[in-house]
Amino acid sequence: MNKYELHSSEREELYQLYLYAFNRTDSDERRKFFMDRVEYGKVLRIKDQQKIVSALYRLPLNLNLRGVQFKMGGIGDVMTYPEAGGHGYATKLLTEILHNMYDEGYKLSFLAPFAHRYYRRLGYEQVSNKFTYQIETDKVRPFKVQQGNVTRETLTDGLDKIKKYYVARSGKIERPAWWWHYLTLKNNWEIAFAYDDSQNFSGYIIYERISEQMIIHEFDFQTFQAYQQLLDFVFAHASMFKQFIFEDYGNQYRGNYVSEPGLMQVKIEPYMMGRIVNFEKFITKYPFANDFGTLQLKVEDDNLAANNRVFGLSQHASKPLKNGLWQLKGKINDLSAIFLGALSLEDAIRMNRLRVSDVTMNQLQEFSRALIHHAPSFSDYF
């Protein structure tokens, strides 16, 4: 066992660190979802004087990129007691978990940062945003959709139904059964299901009712009819709440939640940082969209020395090379943003975040076309 790995007998002590570090109040519900997450994750901790003073966890998940599943580690609860700060404990644990993920074949890692500058030192880069749309309920008018119908259930009661519908499309997490169960433990969420005239399930929203707000956490639909049905369902609550809140992780503005977008307040904030962990395993599975010939890319990674190599990139046979010649060169932070679709190749070159040598403009254009152009858009929080 890794010397930093949590023993099952230490879970209560870890929970007390969590409560203190994040100023949380103990409750049966909080304890349940915390212990459930610990059960499925890998927890690393540092002890001082036989007491846990710093810890974090990693969750094993998969991210879908153009239909290809990539093993991904979600990092969460990076925490240290205040009196134990300043010793580099968190950095030591993060470095350890990165090497652990590399050795175990993880291709990617994501986390919600407390400080972007800090995590950039560890190879992470900003790759995902959160859009929050807020509108006063007296500014919207429900419209009656004459087709289909909407039913509602708690997340717990509707779990089997939504698991059958939910498909991890590109940029989204493949949710295993234990993660769905965790979501029911942590959140007091409800679901509204949209059906067409033939009673085919064609969309859903996951929402929460809190005081004077109705918060829509997820909005997924297959048809425009389902979209209208679900919006109508939301707006039918106008007499019950003062505000509708739509949370959207699609990395693009959506003013079509209401007919008059100017009536909404829109907040955009950074959400997730990500990084490529094992570049060789990542690039050999990467779903390039078209042929661009062969390019030699040099990877620079200050934290995982095994990534510091030159790779030959091609649509079907990317692989590490023995010689040190390169045509493209970049740090793992910037390369992660490029390959995950959060930074365009053109912007990376223009801002000198990617160095280029002896490459034709035509080949660069073909390479750019082959890359993913839409950043991850999952709402899951670790």
Coordinates of C-alpha atoms in Angstrom, one line a residue:
M1 CA 0.0 0.0 0.0
N2 CA 1.1 3.5 -0.8
K3 CA 2.5 5.2 2.4
Y4 CA 0.0 8.1 1.9
E5 CA -3.0 5.9 1.2
L6 CA -5.9 6.2 3.7
H7 CA -6.6 3.2 6.0
S8 CA -10.3 2.3 6.4
S9 CA -9.9 2.8 10.2
E10 CA -9.0 6.5 9.5
R11 CA -12.2 7.5 7.7
E12 CA -13.8 9.2 10.7
E13 CA -10.6 11.3 11.2
L14 CA -10.6 12.2 7.5
Y15 CA -14.3 13.3 7.8
Q16 CA -13.4 15.6 10.7
L17 CA -10.7 17.2 8.6
Y18 CA -13.3 17.7 5.8
L19 CA -15.8 19.4 8.1
Y20 CA -13.2 21.8 9.5
A21 CA -11.3 22.6 6.3
F22 CA -14.5 23.4 4.4
N23 CA -16.4 24.8 7.4
R24 CA -19.2 22.2 7.0
T25 CA -21.8 21.2 9.6
D26 CA -22.1 17.5 10.4
S27 CA -25.3 15.7 9.5
D28 CA -26.4 12.2 8.7
E29 CA -26.9 13.1 5.1
R30 CA -23.5 14.7 4.7
R31 CA -21.8 11.8 6.4
K32 CA -23.5 9.3 4.1
F33 CA -22.5 11.0 0.8
F34 CA -19.0 11.7 2.1
M35 CA -18.4 8.1 3.1
D36 CA -19.9 6.8 -0.1
R37 CA -17.5 8.9 -2.1
V38 CA -14.5 7.7 0.0
E39 CA -15.7 4.1 -0.6
Y40 CA -15.2 4.4 -4.4
G41 CA -12.3 6.8 -4.5
K42 CA -8.6 6.6 -3.7
V43 CA -7.8 8.9 -0.7
L44 CA -4.2 10.0 0.1
R45 CA -3.4 11.7 3.3
I46 CA -0.4 13.0 5.3
K47 CA 0.0 12.5 9.0
D48 CA 1.9 14.6 11.5
Q49 CA 2.2 13.4 15.1
Q50 CA -0.1 10.5 14.2
K51 CA -2.8 12.9 13.1
I52 CA -4.1 13.4 9.6
V53 CA -3.4 17.0 8.6
S54 CA -3.8 17.0 4.9
A55 CA -5.7 14.9 2.3
L56 CA -7.3 14.6 -1.1
Y57 CA -9.2 12.0 -3.1
R58 CA -9.4 10.8 -6.7
L59 CA -12.5 9.4 -8.3
P60 CA -12.3 6.8 -11.1
L61 CA -14.4 8.0 -14.0
N62 CA -14.5 8.0 -17.8
L63 CA -14.8 11.0 -20.2
N64 CA -16.3 10.6 -23.6
L65 CA -14.4 12.4 -26.5
R66 CA -16.0 11.8 -29.9
G67 CA -17.2 8.4 -28.8
V68 CA -14.0 7.3 -27.3
Q69 CA -13.8 6.7 -23.5
F70 CA -10.8 8.1 -21.7
K71 CA -10.0 7.0 -18.1
M72 CA -10.2 10.1 -16.0
G73 CA -9.4 10.9 -12.4
G74 CA -11.6 13.5 -10.7
I75 CA -9.6 15.3 -7.9
G76 CA -11.5 16.7 -5.0
D77 CA -11.4 17.9 -1.4
V78 CA -7.8 19.1 -1.4
M79 CA -7.7 20.1 2.3
T80 CA -5.2 20.9 5.0
Y81 CA -5.7 22.1 8.6
P82 CA -4.8 25.8 8.8
E83 CA -2.1 25.2 11.5
A84 CA -0.5 22.7 9.1
G85 CA -0.3 25.0 6.2
G86 CA 2.9 26.2 4.6
H87 CA 4.6 22.8 4.5
G88 CA 3.7 21.9 0.9
Y89 CA 1.5 19.0 2.0
A90 CA -1.1 19.6 -0.6
T91 CA 1.5 19.9 -3.4
K92 CA 3.1 16.6 -2.2
L93 CA -0.2 14.8 -2.3
L94 CA -1.1 16.2 -5.7
T95 CA 2.3 15.2 -7.1
E96 CA 1.9 11.7 -5.6
I97 CA -1.6 11.3 -7.1
L98 CA -0.4 12.4 -10.5
H99 CA 2.3 9.8 -10.5
N100 CA -0.2 7.2 -9.2
M101 CA -2.6 8.0 -12.0
Y102 CA 0.1 7.8 -14.6
D103 CA 1.2 4.4 -13.4
E104 CA -2.4 3.2 -13.4
G105 CA -3.0 4.2 -17.0
Y106 CA -5.2 7.3 -16.4
K107 CA -5.3 9.5 -19.5
L108 CA -6.9 12.6 -18.0
S109 CA -7.5 14.4 -14.7
F110 CA -9.9 17.2 -13.8
L111 CA -10.5 19.3 -10.7
A112 CA -12.3 22.5 -9.6
P113 CA -9.5 24.9 -8.6
F114 CA -9.2 27.2 -5.6
A115 CA -6.4 29.0 -7.4
H116 CA -5.7 28.7 -11.1
R117 CA -2.0 29.8 -10.7
Y118 CA -1.4 27.1 -8.2
Y119 CA -2.7 24.2 -10.3
R120 CA -1.0 25.5 -13.4
R121 CA 2.2 24.6 -11.7
L122 CA 1.0 21.1 -11.6
G123 CA 0.2 20.9 -15.3
Y124 CA -3.5 21.7 -15.2
E125 CA -5.2 24.3 -17.4
Q126 CA -8.6 26.0 -17.5
V127 CA -10.8 24.0 -19.9
S128 CA -14.5 24.4 -18.8
N129 CA -16.8 27.2 -17.9
K130 CA -20.1 27.5 -16.1
F131 CA -22.9 29.8 -17.4
T132 CA -25.6 30.8 -14.9
Y133 CA -28.8 32.4 -16.2
Q134 CA -31.0 34.2 -13.8
I135 CA -34.5 35.6 -14.6
E136 CA -37.2 37.0 -12.5
T137 CA -40.3 34.8 -12.7
D138 CA -42.6 37.8 -13.5
K139 CA -40.6 38.4 -16.6
V140 CA -41.6 35.1 -18.3
R141 CA -44.8 33.9 -19.7
P142 CA -45.7 30.1 -19.7
F143 CA -46.7 28.9 -23.2
K144 CA -48.9 25.9 -23.5
V145 CA -47.5 23.0 -25.6
Q146 CA -50.3 21.0 -27.0
Q147 CA -48.3 17.9 -27.8
G148 CA -46.8 15.3 -25.5
N149 CA -46.7 15.4 -21.7
V150 CA -44.3 15.9 -18.8
T151 CA -44.1 13.8 -15.6
R152 CA -42.0 14.5 -12.5
E153 CA -40.3 12.3 -9.9
T154 CA -37.5 12.6 -7.3
L155 CA -34.0 11.8 -8.5
T156 CA -34.1 8.6 -6.4
D157 CA -37.4 7.3 -7.8
G158 CA -36.5 8.2 -11.4
L159 CA -32.9 6.9 -11.2
D160 CA -33.4 3.7 -13.3
K161 CA -35.3 5.6 -15.9
I162 CA -32.8 8.4 -16.3
K163 CA -29.8 6.0 -16.4
K164 CA -31.4 4.3 -19.4
Y165 CA -31.8 7.7 -21.2
Y166 CA -28.5 9.3 -20.1
V167 CA -25.8 8.7 -22.7
A168 CA -22.3 10.2 -22.2
R169 CA -22.0 12.2 -25.4
S170 CA -18.7 13.8 -26.4
G171 CA -17.4 16.0 -23.6
K172 CA -19.5 14.4 -20.9
I173 CA -18.7 11.9 -18.2
E174 CA -19.9 8.3 -18.4
R175 CA -21.8 8.0 -15.1
P176 CA -21.4 4.6 -13.4
A177 CA -24.1 3.2 -11.1
W178 CA -22.2 4.2 -8.0
W179 CA -21.9 7.8 -9.2
W180 CA -25.6 8.1 -9.9
H181 CA -26.2 6.7 -6.4
Y182 CA -23.8 9.3 -4.9
L183 CA -25.8 12.1 -6.6
T184 CA -29.0 10.9 -4.9
L185 CA -27.2 10.9 -1.5
K186 CA -25.7 14.4 -1.9
N187 CA -28.6 16.3 -3.6
N188 CA -32.3 16.8 -3.0
W189 CA -33.0 16.9 -6.7
E190 CA -36.1 16.2 -8.8
I191 CA -36.5 15.2 -12.4
A192 CA -39.1 16.2 -15.0
F193 CA -39.4 13.8 -18.0
A194 CA -40.7 14.9 -21.4
Y195 CA -42.6 12.4 -23.6
D196 CA -43.9 12.8 -27.1
D197 CA -47.3 11.7 -28.3
S198 CA -46.2 8.1 -28.7
Q199 CA -44.9 8.2 -25.1
N200 CA -41.3 8.1 -26.1
F201 CA -38.9 9.6 -23.6
S202 CA -37.3 12.5 -25.3
G203 CA -35.8 14.8 -22.7
Y204 CA -35.4 15.7 -19.0
I205 CA -34.5 18.4 -16.6
I206 CA -32.9 17.9 -13.2
Y207 CA -34.0 20.7 -10.9
E208 CA -34.0 21.8 -7.3
R209 CA -36.5 24.0 -5.4
I210 CA -34.8 26.2 -2.8
S211 CA -36.7 28.9 -1.0
E212 CA -37.6 31.5 -3.7
Q213 CA -35.6 29.9 -6.5
M214 CA -36.1 27.1 -8.9
I215 CA -32.7 25.9 -10.1
I216 CA -32.3 23.8 -13.2
H217 CA -29.1 21.8 -12.9
E218 CA -29.3 19.8 -16.1
F219 CA -31.4 20.3 -19.3
D220 CA -31.2 17.6 -21.9
F221 CA -33.5 17.0 -24.9
Q222 CA -33.5 15.2 -28.2
T223 CA -36.2 17.2 -30.0
F224 CA -37.4 20.8 -30.1
Q225 CA -40.8 19.6 -28.9
A226 CA -39.2 18.2 -25.7
Y227 CA -37.3 21.5 -25.3
Q228 CA -40.5 23.4 -25.4
Q229 CA -42.3 21.0 -23.1
L230 CA -39.7 21.3 -20.5
L231 CA -39.4 25.1 -20.7
D232 CA -43.2 25.2 -20.3
F233 CA -43.0 23.0 -17.3
V234 CA -40.4 25.3 -15.7
F235 CA -42.3 28.5 -16.4
A236 CA -45.5 27.0 -15.1
H237 CA -43.9 27.5 -11.6
A238 CA -43.8 31.3 -12.0
S239 CA -46.3 31.8 -9.2
M240 CA -44.3 29.7 -6.8
F241 CA -40.9 31.3 -7.1
K242 CA -39.2 34.7 -7.6
Q243 CA -36.4 33.5 -9.8
F244 CA -35.5 30.8 -12.3
I245 CA -31.9 29.8 -12.4
F246 CA -30.5 27.8 -15.3
E247 CA -27.0 26.3 -14.8
D248 CA -25.3 25.5 -18.1
Y249 CA -21.9 23.9 -18.7
G250 CA -21.9 23.9 -22.5
N251 CA -19.2 26.6 -22.9
Q252 CA -21.4 28.8 -25.1
Y253 CA -24.0 31.4 -24.5
R254 CA -27.6 30.3 -24.7
G255 CA -30.0 33.2 -24.8
N256 CA -32.9 31.0 -26.0
Y257 CA -34.1 30.1 -22.5
V258 CA -36.5 33.1 -22.9
S259 CA -37.9 35.0 -25.8
E260 CA -36.3 38.2 -24.6
P261 CA -32.6 37.4 -23.6
G262 CA -32.1 41.0 -22.4
L263 CA -34.3 40.2 -19.4
M264 CA -31.9 37.6 -18.1
Q265 CA -28.8 38.2 -16.0
V266 CA -25.9 36.0 -17.2
K267 CA -22.8 35.1 -15.2
I268 CA -19.8 33.3 -16.7
E269 CA -17.3 31.8 -14.4
P270 CA -14.4 29.3 -14.7
Y271 CA -15.4 25.8 -13.7
M272 CA -13.0 22.9 -14.3
M273 CA -9.3 22.7 -14.9
G274 CA -7.9 19.6 -16.7
R275 CA -4.7 18.0 -17.8
I276 CA -3.4 15.1 -19.8
V277 CA -1.9 12.6 -17.3
N278 CA -0.3 9.9 -19.5
F279 CA 0.3 11.5 -22.8
E280 CA 1.3 8.4 -24.7
K281 CA -1.8 6.5 -23.7
F282 CA -4.0 9.6 -24.4
I283 CA -2.6 10.4 -27.8
T284 CA -2.7 6.8 -29.1
K285 CA -6.5 6.8 -28.5
Y286 CA -7.2 10.4 -29.5
P287 CA -10.0 10.6 -32.1
F288 CA -8.5 12.8 -34.8
A289 CA -11.2 13.7 -37.3
N290 CA -9.1 13.7 -40.5
D291 CA -5.7 12.9 -42.0
F292 CA -3.1 15.6 -41.6
G293 CA 0.0 13.6 -42.4
T294 CA 2.6 13.2 -39.7
L295 CA 3.7 15.8 -37.1
Q296 CA 6.4 15.6 -34.4
L297 CA 5.3 17.1 -31.1
K298 CA 7.6 17.7 -28.2
V299 CA 5.8 17.6 -24.8
E300 CA 7.2 19.5 -21.8
D301 CA 5.9 18.4 -18.4
D302 CA 7.5 19.6 -15.2
N303 CA 5.6 17.1 -13.0
L304 CA 5.6 13.9 -14.9
A305 CA 9.0 13.3 -16.5
A306 CA 7.8 10.3 -18.4
N307 CA 5.8 12.7 -20.6
N308 CA 8.9 14.6 -21.7
R309 CA 9.3 13.0 -25.1
V310 CA 8.7 13.6 -28.8
F311 CA 5.6 12.0 -30.2
G312 CA 4.8 11.3 -33.8
L313 CA 1.2 12.3 -34.4
S314 CA -0.9 10.9 -37.2
Q315 CA -4.6 10.1 -37.6
H316 CA -4.3 6.4 -36.9
A317 CA -0.8 5.7 -35.5
S318 CA 0.4 8.3 -33.0
K319 CA 3.4 7.0 -31.0
P320 CA 6.5 8.1 -29.1
L321 CA 9.7 8.6 -31.1
K322 CA 13.3 8.0 -30.3
N323 CA 14.8 11.1 -31.8
G324 CA 14.5 14.6 -30.4
L325 CA 13.5 16.5 -33.5
W326 CA 10.2 18.4 -33.2
Q327 CA 7.9 20.5 -35.4
L328 CA 5.5 21.5 -32.6
K329 CA 6.5 22.0 -28.9
G330 CA 4.4 23.0 -25.9
K331 CA 3.9 22.6 -22.2
I332 CA 1.4 20.0 -20.9
N333 CA -0.9 22.8 -19.7
D334 CA -1.4 24.3 -23.1
L335 CA -1.4 21.0 -24.9
S336 CA -4.2 19.8 -22.6
A337 CA -6.3 22.8 -23.5
I338 CA -5.6 22.3 -27.2
F339 CA -6.4 18.6 -27.4
L340 CA -9.5 19.0 -25.2
G341 CA -10.9 21.8 -27.4
A342 CA -10.6 24.7 -24.9
L343 CA -7.8 26.5 -26.9
S344 CA -7.7 26.6 -30.6
L345 CA -4.5 25.7 -32.4
E346 CA -4.5 29.1 -34.1
D347 CA -4.7 31.0 -30.8
A348 CA -2.1 28.8 -29.2
I349 CA 0.4 29.6 -31.9
R350 CA -0.5 33.3 -32.0
M351 CA 0.0 33.6 -28.2
N352 CA 3.2 31.6 -28.3
R353 CA 1.7 28.8 -26.2
L354 CA 2.7 26.4 -28.9
R355 CA 6.0 26.7 -30.8
V356 CA 6.1 25.7 -34.5
S357 CA 9.1 24.8 -36.6
D358 CA 9.3 23.6 -40.3
V359 CA 5.5 23.0 -40.8
T360 CA 3.5 24.2 -43.8
M361 CA 0.4 26.4 -43.3
N362 CA -1.7 23.8 -45.1
Q363 CA -0.6 21.0 -42.7
L364 CA -1.3 23.2 -39.7
Q365 CA -4.8 23.9 -41.1
E366 CA -5.4 20.2 -41.6
F367 CA -4.1 19.4 -38.1
S368 CA -6.4 22.1 -36.6
R369 CA -9.4 20.6 -38.4
A370 CA -8.6 17.2 -37.0
L371 CA -8.7 18.4 -33.3
I372 CA -11.7 18.5 -31.0
H373 CA -13.2 22.0 -31.0
H374 CA -15.7 21.8 -28.2
A375 CA -14.4 21.8 -24.6
P376 CA -15.8 19.3 -22.1
S377 CA -19.3 20.3 -20.9
F378 CA -20.1 18.0 -17.9
S379 CA -21.8 19.3 -14.9
D380 CA -20.4 16.7 -12.5
Y381 CA -18.5 18.1 -9.5
F382 CA -15.8 16.2 -7.6

